[in-house]
């Protein structure tokens, strides 16, 4: 639709000539890069693109089919809707400096490709106003990628598994998590929906929903006190430990 961008060659994010923008009837060379002004729609990465500036405005959705990295500076990219990775590599940090923070307002879908860092760490913040779905059916997440679910956001994991990262996972107070995984959520180890090897923080002020279709356990990650506990599983949910 009008306002969508696609890369047609490699280069810096701020270089207009690596992009085409749909004007409502045809693809044209833009006079502004994605996020320079308001109104950016879906941005599709087909080539080797480097984020060399933090766009002042949010983009609609980001589709990665090529390679997206950052320069040697800290950068922030705000995505109002979805992040979709089907091929290529999203490199969220480069040596020696330069870390990328993604503020994500929609769903995270990964069917291929990879998310990694080669410097210090990258950060994905789920900050939408409601339910955001995490779906991973392919691809690889590796190295120190940190995930945070902000207050007001609800992360629906379904039966998907967030694994591969050596970074942290933080569910803030006022946030929520939904899982259909039979093993629920675990504080450590390769079980349940969240399997990052860094610290996993499941807040007592958060809400937790179990909505699987087979028997579930709550898992060792469920705090002993929670803000809300919802069971929507006709097959049943077994408490791993007592909960208030």
JSON list of N, CA and C in Angstrom, two decimals, residues 84-142:
[
{"chain": "A", "resi": 84, "resn": "UNK", "atom": "N", "xyz": [8.79, -9.68, 10.91]},
{"chain": "A", "resi": 84, "resn": "UNK", "atom": "CA", "xyz": [8.70, -10.97, 10.22]},
{"chain": "A", "resi": 84, "resn": "UNK", "atom": "C", "xyz": [10.06, -11.29, 9.64]},
{"chain": "A", "resi": 85, "resn": "UNK", "atom": "N", "xyz": [10.64, -12.41, 10.04]},
{"chain": "A", "resi": 85, "resn": "UNK", "atom": "CA", "xyz": [11.95, -12.83, 9.56]},
{"chain": "A", "resi": 85, "resn": "UNK", "atom": "C", "xyz": [11.80, -14.17, 8.87]},
{"chain": "A", "resi": 86, "resn": "UNK", "atom": "N", "xyz": [12.09, -14.20, 7.56]},
{"chain": "A", "resi": 86, "resn": "UNK", "atom": "CA", "xyz": [11.95, -15.43, 6.79]},
{"chain": "A", "resi": 86, "resn": "UNK", "atom": "C", "xyz": [13.27, -15.90, 6.20]},
{"chain": "A", "resi": 87, "resn": "UNK", "atom": "N", "xyz": [14.26, -15.02, 6.09]},
{"chain": "A", "resi": 87, "resn": "UNK", "atom": "CA", "xyz": [15.56, -15.37, 5.52]},
{"chain": "A", "resi": 87, "resn": "UNK", "atom": "C", "xyz": [16.57, -14.29, 5.93]},
{"chain": "A", "resi": 88, "resn": "UNK", "atom": "N", "xyz": [17.84, -14.54, 5.61]},
{"chain": "A", "resi": 88, "resn": "UNK", "atom": "CA", "xyz": [18.85, -13.54, 5.91]},
{"chain": "A", "resi": 88, "resn": "UNK", "atom": "C", "xyz": [19.18, -13.50, 7.39]},
{"chain": "A", "resi": 89, "resn": "UNK", "atom": "N", "xyz": [19.88, -12.42, 7.79]},
{"chain": "A", "resi": 89, "resn": "UNK", "atom": "CA", "xyz": [20.35, -12.28, 9.16]},
{"chain": "A", "resi": 89, "resn": "UNK", "atom": "C", "xyz": [20.07, -10.89, 9.69]},
{"chain": "A", "resi": 90, "resn": "UNK", "atom": "N", "xyz": [19.48, -10.82, 10.87]},
{"chain": "A", "resi": 90, "resn": "UNK", "atom": "CA", "xyz": [19.34, -9.58, 11.62]},
{"chain": "A", "resi": 90, "resn": "UNK", "atom": "C", "xyz": [20.46, -9.56, 12.66]},
{"chain": "A", "resi": 91, "resn": "UNK", "atom": "N", "xyz": [21.47, -8.69, 12.44]},
{"chain": "A", "resi": 91, "resn": "UNK", "atom": "CA", "xyz": [22.60, -8.57, 13.37]},
{"chain": "A", "resi": 91, "resn": "UNK", "atom": "C", "xyz": [22.35, -7.35, 14.24]},
{"chain": "A", "resi": 92, "resn": "UNK", "atom": "N", "xyz": [22.13, -7.57, 15.56]},
{"chain": "A", "resi": 92, "resn": "UNK", "atom": "CA", "xyz": [21.67, -6.51, 16.44]},
{"chain": "A", "resi": 92, "resn": "UNK", "atom": "C", "xyz": [22.79, -5.83, 17.22]},
{"chain": "A", "resi": 93, "resn": "UNK", "atom": "N", "xyz": [24.02, -6.29, 17.06]},
{"chain": "A", "resi": 93, "resn": "UNK", "atom": "CA", "xyz": [25.15, -5.64, 17.70]},
{"chain": "A", "resi": 93, "resn": "UNK", "atom": "C", "xyz": [26.41, -5.99, 16.93]},
{"chain": "A", "resi": 94, "resn": "UNK", "atom": "N", "xyz": [27.31, -5.01, 16.81]},
{"chain": "A", "resi": 94, "resn": "UNK", "atom": "CA", "xyz": [28.58, -5.26, 16.11]},
{"chain": "A", "resi": 94, "resn": "UNK", "atom": "C", "xyz": [29.73, -4.82, 16.99]},
{"chain": "A", "resi": 95, "resn": "UNK", "atom": "N", "xyz": [30.87, -5.46, 16.83]},
{"chain": "A", "resi": 95, "resn": "UNK", "atom": "CA", "xyz": [32.06, -5.19, 17.62]},
{"chain": "A", "resi": 95, "resn": "UNK", "atom": "C", "xyz": [32.76, -3.93, 17.09]},
{"chain": "A", "resi": 96, "resn": "UNK", "atom": "N", "xyz": [33.24, -2.99, 17.95]},
{"chain": "A", "resi": 96, "resn": "UNK", "atom": "CA", "xyz": [33.25, -3.08, 19.39]},
{"chain": "A", "resi": 96, "resn": "UNK", "atom": "C", "xyz": [32.02, -2.46, 20.05]},
{"chain": "A", "resi": 97, "resn": "UNK", "atom": "N", "xyz": [31.36, -1.54, 19.37]},
{"chain": "A", "resi": 97, "resn": "UNK", "atom": "CA", "xyz": [30.19, -0.87, 19.93]},
{"chain": "A", "resi": 97, "resn": "UNK", "atom": "C", "xyz": [29.06, -0.94, 18.92]},
{"chain": "A", "resi": 98, "resn": "UNK", "atom": "N", "xyz": [27.90, -0.53, 19.37]},
{"chain": "A", "resi": 98, "resn": "UNK", "atom": "CA", "xyz": [26.76, -0.49, 18.49]},
{"chain": "A", "resi": 98, "resn": "UNK", "atom": "C", "xyz": [25.76, -1.57, 18.80]},
{"chain": "A", "resi": 99, "resn": "UNK", "atom": "N", "xyz": [24.73, -1.21, 19.54]},
{"chain": "A", "resi": 99, "resn": "UNK", "atom": "CA", "xyz": [23.68, -2.15, 19.92]},
{"chain": "A", "resi": 99, "resn": "UNK", "atom": "C", "xyz": [22.34, -1.64, 19.39]},
{"chain": "A", "resi": 100, "resn": "UNK", "atom": "N", "xyz": [21.53, -2.57, 18.90]},
{"chain": "A", "resi": 100, "resn": "UNK", "atom": "CA", "xyz": [20.22, -2.21, 18.35]},
{"chain": "A", "resi": 100, "resn": "UNK", "atom": "C", "xyz": [19.12, -2.57, 19.34]},
{"chain": "A", "resi": 101, "resn": "UNK", "atom": "N", "xyz": [18.23, -1.62, 19.58]},
{"chain": "A", "resi": 101, "resn": "UNK", "atom": "CA", "xyz": [17.03, -1.85, 20.37]},
{"chain": "A", "resi": 101, "resn": "UNK", "atom": "C", "xyz": [15.83, -1.79, 19.44]},
{"chain": "A", "resi": 102, "resn": "UNK", "atom": "N", "xyz": [15.05, -2.86, 19.43]},
{"chain": "A", "resi": 102, "resn": "UNK", "atom": "CA", "xyz": [13.81, -2.90, 18.65]},
{"chain": "A", "resi": 102, "resn": "UNK", "atom": "C", "xyz": [12.63, -2.74, 19.58]},
{"chain": "A", "resi": 103, "resn": "UNK", "atom": "N", "xyz": [11.87, -1.67, 19.40]},
{"chain": "A", "resi": 103, "resn": "UNK", "atom": "CA", "xyz": [10.62, -1.49, 20.12]},
{"chain": "A", "resi": 103, "resn": "UNK", "atom": "C", "xyz": [9.50, -2.03, 19.23]},
{"chain": "A", "resi": 104, "resn": "UNK", "atom": "N", "xyz": [8.90, -3.14, 19.65]},
{"chain": "A", "resi": 104, "resn": "UNK", "atom": "CA", "xyz": [7.97, -3.86, 18.80]},
{"chain": "A", "resi": 104, "resn": "UNK", "atom": "C", "xyz": [6.55, -3.74, 19.34]},
{"chain": "A", "resi": 105, "resn": "UNK", "atom": "N", "xyz": [5.66, -3.22, 18.48]},
{"chain": "A", "resi": 105, "resn": "UNK", "atom": "CA", "xyz": [4.27, -3.05, 18.89]},
{"chain": "A", "resi": 105, "resn": "UNK", "atom": "C", "xyz": [3.35, -4.17, 18.44]},
{"chain": "A", "resi": 106, "resn": "UNK", "atom": "N", "xyz": [3.83, -5.07, 17.56]},
{"chain": "A", "resi": 106, "resn": "UNK", "atom": "CA", "xyz": [2.99, -6.14, 17.03]},
{"chain": "A", "resi": 106, "resn": "UNK", "atom": "C", "xyz": [3.60, -7.50, 17.28]},
{"chain": "A", "resi": 107, "resn": "UNK", "atom": "N", "xyz": [3.39, -8.41, 16.35]},
{"chain": "A", "resi": 107, "resn": "UNK", "atom": "CA", "xyz": [3.80, -9.79, 16.51]},
{"chain": "A", "resi": 107, "resn": "UNK", "atom": "C", "xyz": [5.24, -10.01, 16.05]},
{"chain": "A", "resi": 108, "resn": "UNK", "atom": "N", "xyz": [5.86, -11.06, 16.59]},
{"chain": "A", "resi": 108, "resn": "UNK", "atom": "CA", "xyz": [7.20, -11.49, 16.20]},
{"chain": "A", "resi": 108, "resn": "UNK", "atom": "C", "xyz": [7.03, -12.85, 15.53]},
{"chain": "A", "resi": 109, "resn": "UNK", "atom": "N", "xyz": [7.29, -12.92, 14.22]},
{"chain": "A", "resi": 109, "resn": "UNK", "atom": "CA", "xyz": [7.14, -14.17, 13.47]},
{"chain": "A", "resi": 109, "resn": "UNK", "atom": "C", "xyz": [8.46, -14.52, 12.81]},
{"chain": "A", "resi": 110, "resn": "UNK", "atom": "N", "xyz": [8.94, -15.74, 13.07]},
{"chain": "A", "resi": 110, "resn": "UNK", "atom": "CA", "xyz": [10.21, -16.20, 12.52]},
{"chain": "A", "resi": 110, "resn": "UNK", "atom": "C", "xyz": [10.02, -17.56, 11.89]},
{"chain": "A", "resi": 111, "resn": "UNK", "atom": "N", "xyz": [10.24, -17.62, 10.55]},
{"chain": "A", "resi": 111, "resn": "UNK", "atom": "CA", "xyz": [10.11, -18.88, 9.82]},
{"chain": "A", "resi": 111, "resn": "UNK", "atom": "C", "xyz": [11.44, -19.34, 9.24]},
{"chain": "A", "resi": 112, "resn": "UNK", "atom": "N", "xyz": [12.46, -18.49, 9.29]},
{"chain": "A", "resi": 112, "resn": "UNK", "atom": "CA", "xyz": [13.77, -18.80, 8.76]},
{"chain": "A", "resi": 112, "resn": "UNK", "atom": "C", "xyz": [14.74, -17.70, 9.12]},
{"chain": "A", "resi": 113, "resn": "UNK", "atom": "N", "xyz": [15.95, -17.78, 8.55]},
{"chain": "A", "resi": 113, "resn": "UNK", "atom": "CA", "xyz": [16.94, -16.75, 8.81]},
{"chain": "A", "resi": 113, "resn": "UNK", "atom": "C", "xyz": [17.52, -16.85, 10.20]},
{"chain": "A", "resi": 114, "resn": "UNK", "atom": "N", "xyz": [18.12, -15.75, 10.68]},
{"chain": "A", "resi": 114, "resn": "UNK", "atom": "CA", "xyz": [18.74, -15.76, 12.00]},
{"chain": "A", "resi": 114, "resn": "UNK", "atom": "C", "xyz": [18.71, -14.38, 12.63]},
{"chain": "A", "resi": 115, "resn": "UNK", "atom": "N", "xyz": [18.72, -14.37, 13.95]},
{"chain": "A", "resi": 115, "resn": "UNK", "atom": "CA", "xyz": [18.86, -13.15, 14.75]},
{"chain": "A", "resi": 115, "resn": "UNK", "atom": "C", "xyz": [20.07, -13.36, 15.65]},
{"chain": "A", "resi": 116, "resn": "UNK", "atom": "N", "xyz": [21.05, -12.45, 15.60]},
{"chain": "A", "resi": 116, "resn": "UNK", "atom": "CA", "xyz": [22.27, -12.67, 16.35]},
{"chain": "A", "resi": 116, "resn": "UNK", "atom": "C", "xyz": [22.92, -11.33, 16.67]},
{"chain": "A", "resi": 117, "resn": "UNK", "atom": "N", "xyz": [24.09, -11.38, 17.31]},
{"chain": "A", "resi": 117, "resn": "UNK", "atom": "CA", "xyz": [24.91, -10.19, 17.56]},
{"chain": "A", "resi": 117, "resn": "UNK", "atom": "C", "xyz": [26.37, -10.63, 17.56]},
{"chain": "A", "resi": 118, "resn": "UNK", "atom": "N", "xyz": [27.24, -9.69, 17.19]},
{"chain": "A", "resi": 118, "resn": "UNK", "atom": "CA", "xyz": [28.67, -9.98, 17.15]},
{"chain": "A", "resi": 118, "resn": "UNK", "atom": "C", "xyz": [29.45, -8.99, 18.01]},
{"chain": "A", "resi": 119, "resn": "UNK", "atom": "N", "xyz": [28.74, -8.22, 18.86]},
{"chain": "A", "resi": 119, "resn": "UNK", "atom": "CA", "xyz": [29.38, -7.23, 19.71]},
{"chain": "A", "resi": 119, "resn": "UNK", "atom": "C", "xyz": [29.08, -7.48, 21.17]},
{"chain": "A", "resi": 120, "resn": "UNK", "atom": "N", "xyz": [28.06, -6.81, 21.71]},
{"chain": "A", "resi": 120, "resn": "UNK", "atom": "CA", "xyz": [27.72, -6.98, 23.13]},
{"chain": "A", "resi": 120, "resn": "UNK", "atom": "C", "xyz": [26.34, -7.62, 23.29]},
{"chain": "A", "resi": 121, "resn": "UNK", "atom": "N", "xyz": [25.28, -6.92, 22.87]},
{"chain": "A", "resi": 121, "resn": "UNK", "atom": "CA", "xyz": [23.94, -7.50, 22.99]},
{"chain": "A", "resi": 121, "resn": "UNK", "atom": "C", "xyz": [22.95, -6.71, 22.12]},
{"chain": "A", "resi": 122, "resn": "UNK", "atom": "N", "xyz": [21.81, -7.33, 21.84]},
{"chain": "A", "resi": 122, "resn": "UNK", "atom": "CA", "xyz": [20.69, -6.67, 21.18]},
{"chain": "A", "resi": 122, "resn": "UNK", "atom": "C", "xyz": [19.48, -6.79, 22.09]},
{"chain": "A", "resi": 123, "resn": "UNK", "atom": "N", "xyz": [18.50, -5.92, 21.88]},
{"chain": "A", "resi": 123, "resn": "UNK", "atom": "CA", "xyz": [17.34, -5.88, 22.75]},
{"chain": "A", "resi": 123, "resn": "UNK", "atom": "C", "xyz": [16.05, -5.84, 21.93]},
{"chain": "A", "resi": 124, "resn": "UNK", "atom": "N", "xyz": [15.11, -6.72, 22.29]},
{"chain": "A", "resi": 124, "resn": "UNK", "atom": "CA", "xyz": [13.78, -6.69, 21.71]},
{"chain": "A", "resi": 124, "resn": "UNK", "atom": "C", "xyz": [12.79, -6.39, 22.83]},
{"chain": "A", "resi": 125, "resn": "UNK", "atom": "N", "xyz": [12.04, -5.30, 22.68]},
{"chain": "A", "resi": 125, "resn": "UNK", "atom": "CA", "xyz": [11.08, -4.89, 23.70]},
{"chain": "A", "resi": 125, "resn": "UNK", "atom": "C", "xyz": [9.68, -5.00, 23.13]},
{"chain": "A", "resi": 126, "resn": "UNK", "atom": "N", "xyz": [8.86, -5.86, 23.72]},
{"chain": "A", "resi": 126, "resn": "UNK", "atom": "CA", "xyz": [7.46, -5.95, 23.35]},
{"chain": "A", "resi": 126, "resn": "UNK", "atom": "C", "xyz": [6.71, -4.87, 24.11]},
{"chain": "A", "resi": 127, "resn": "UNK", "atom": "N", "xyz": [6.19, -3.88, 23.39]},
{"chain": "A", "resi": 127, "resn": "UNK", "atom": "CA", "xyz": [5.55, -2.75, 24.06]},
{"chain": "A", "resi": 127, "resn": "UNK", "atom": "C", "xyz": [4.23, -2.37, 23.42]},
{"chain": "A", "resi": 128, "resn": "UNK", "atom": "N", "xyz": [3.55, -3.36, 22.82]},
{"chain": "A", "resi": 128, "resn": "UNK", "atom": "CA", "xyz": [2.25, -3.10, 22.22]},
{"chain": "A", "resi": 128, "resn": "UNK", "atom": "C", "xyz": [1.18, -2.87, 23.27]},
{"chain": "A", "resi": 129, "resn": "UNK", "atom": "N", "xyz": [0.02, -2.41, 22.86]},
{"chain": "A", "resi": 129, "resn": "UNK", "atom": "CA", "xyz": [-1.05, -2.10, 23.81]},
{"chain": "A", "resi": 129, "resn": "UNK", "atom": "C", "xyz": [-1.89, -3.30, 24.22]},
{"chain": "A", "resi": 130, "resn": "UNK", "atom": "N", "xyz": [-1.59, -4.48, 23.71]},
{"chain": "A", "resi": 130, "resn": "UNK", "atom": "CA", "xyz": [-2.40, -5.65, 24.03]},
{"chain": "A", "resi": 130, "resn": "UNK", "atom": "C", "xyz": [-1.62, -6.92, 23.76]},
{"chain": "A", "resi": 131, "resn": "UNK", "atom": "N", "xyz": [-2.29, -7.92, 23.19]},
{"chain": "A", "resi": 131, "resn": "UNK", "atom": "CA", "xyz": [-1.67, -9.22, 22.95]},
{"chain": "A", "resi": 131, "resn": "UNK", "atom": "C", "xyz": [-0.73, -9.16, 21.74]},
{"chain": "A", "resi": 132, "resn": "UNK", "atom": "N", "xyz": [0.49, -9.63, 21.94]},
{"chain": "A", "resi": 132, "resn": "UNK", "atom": "CA", "xyz": [1.48, -9.76, 20.88]},
{"chain": "A", "resi": 132, "resn": "UNK", "atom": "C", "xyz": [1.87, -11.22, 20.80]},
{"chain": "A", "resi": 133, "resn": "UNK", "atom": "N", "xyz": [1.87, -11.77, 19.59]},
{"chain": "A", "resi": 133, "resn": "UNK", "atom": "CA", "xyz": [2.12, -13.19, 19.40]},
{"chain": "A", "resi": 133, "resn": "UNK", "atom": "C", "xyz": [3.56, -13.45, 18.98]},
{"chain": "A", "resi": 134, "resn": "UNK", "atom": "N", "xyz": [4.20, -14.41, 19.65]},
{"chain": "A", "resi": 134, "resn": "UNK", "atom": "CA", "xyz": [5.52, -14.87, 19.26]},
{"chain": "A", "resi": 134, "resn": "UNK", "atom": "C", "xyz": [5.37, -16.23, 18.59]},
{"chain": "A", "resi": 135, "resn": "UNK", "atom": "N", "xyz": [5.82, -16.32, 17.32]},
{"chain": "A", "resi": 135, "resn": "UNK", "atom": "CA", "xyz": [5.74, -17.57, 16.57]},
{"chain": "A", "resi": 135, "resn": "UNK", "atom": "C", "xyz": [7.09, -17.86, 15.96]},
{"chain": "A", "resi": 136, "resn": "UNK", "atom": "N", "xyz": [7.65, -19.02, 16.27]},
{"chain": "A", "resi": 136, "resn": "UNK", "atom": "CA", "xyz": [8.94, -19.41, 15.72]},
{"chain": "A", "resi": 136, "resn": "UNK", "atom": "C", "xyz": [8.83, -20.85, 15.22]},
{"chain": "A", "resi": 137, "resn": "UNK", "atom": "N", "xyz": [8.79, -20.98, 13.88]},
{"chain": "A", "resi": 137, "resn": "UNK", "atom": "CA", "xyz": [8.70, -22.30, 13.26]},
{"chain": "A", "resi": 137, "resn": "UNK", "atom": "C", "xyz": [9.97, -22.66, 12.52]},
{"chain": "A", "resi": 138, "resn": "UNK", "atom": "N", "xyz": [10.92, -21.75, 12.46]},
{"chain": "A", "resi": 138, "resn": "UNK", "atom": "CA", "xyz": [12.20, -21.98, 11.80]},
{"chain": "A", "resi": 138, "resn": "UNK", "atom": "C", "xyz": [13.15, -20.87, 12.13]},
{"chain": "A", "resi": 139, "resn": "UNK", "atom": "N", "xyz": [14.38, -20.98, 11.64]},
{"chain": "A", "resi": 139, "resn": "UNK", "atom": "CA", "xyz": [15.37, -19.95, 11.91]},
{"chain": "A", "resi": 139, "resn": "UNK", "atom": "C", "xyz": [16.09, -20.18, 13.23]},
{"chain": "A", "resi": 140, "resn": "UNK", "atom": "N", "xyz": [17.09, -19.32, 13.49]},
{"chain": "A", "resi": 140, "resn": "UNK", "atom": "CA", "xyz": [17.95, -19.48, 14.66]},
{"chain": "A", "resi": 140, "resn": "UNK", "atom": "C", "xyz": [18.14, -18.13, 15.35]},
{"chain": "A", "resi": 141, "resn": "UNK", "atom": "N", "xyz": [17.97, -18.12, 16.66]},
{"chain": "A", "resi": 141, "resn": "UNK", "atom": "CA", "xyz": [18.33, -16.98, 17.51]},
{"chain": "A", "resi": 141, "resn": "UNK", "atom": "C", "xyz": [19.58, -17.38, 18.28]},
{"chain": "A", "resi": 142, "resn": "UNK", "atom": "N", "xyz": [20.61, -16.55, 18.25]},
{"chain": "A", "resi": 142, "resn": "UNK", "atom": "CA", "xyz": [21.86, -16.91, 18.91]},
{"chain": "A", "resi": 142, "resn": "UNK", "atom": "C", "xyz": [22.52, -15.70, 19.55]}
]
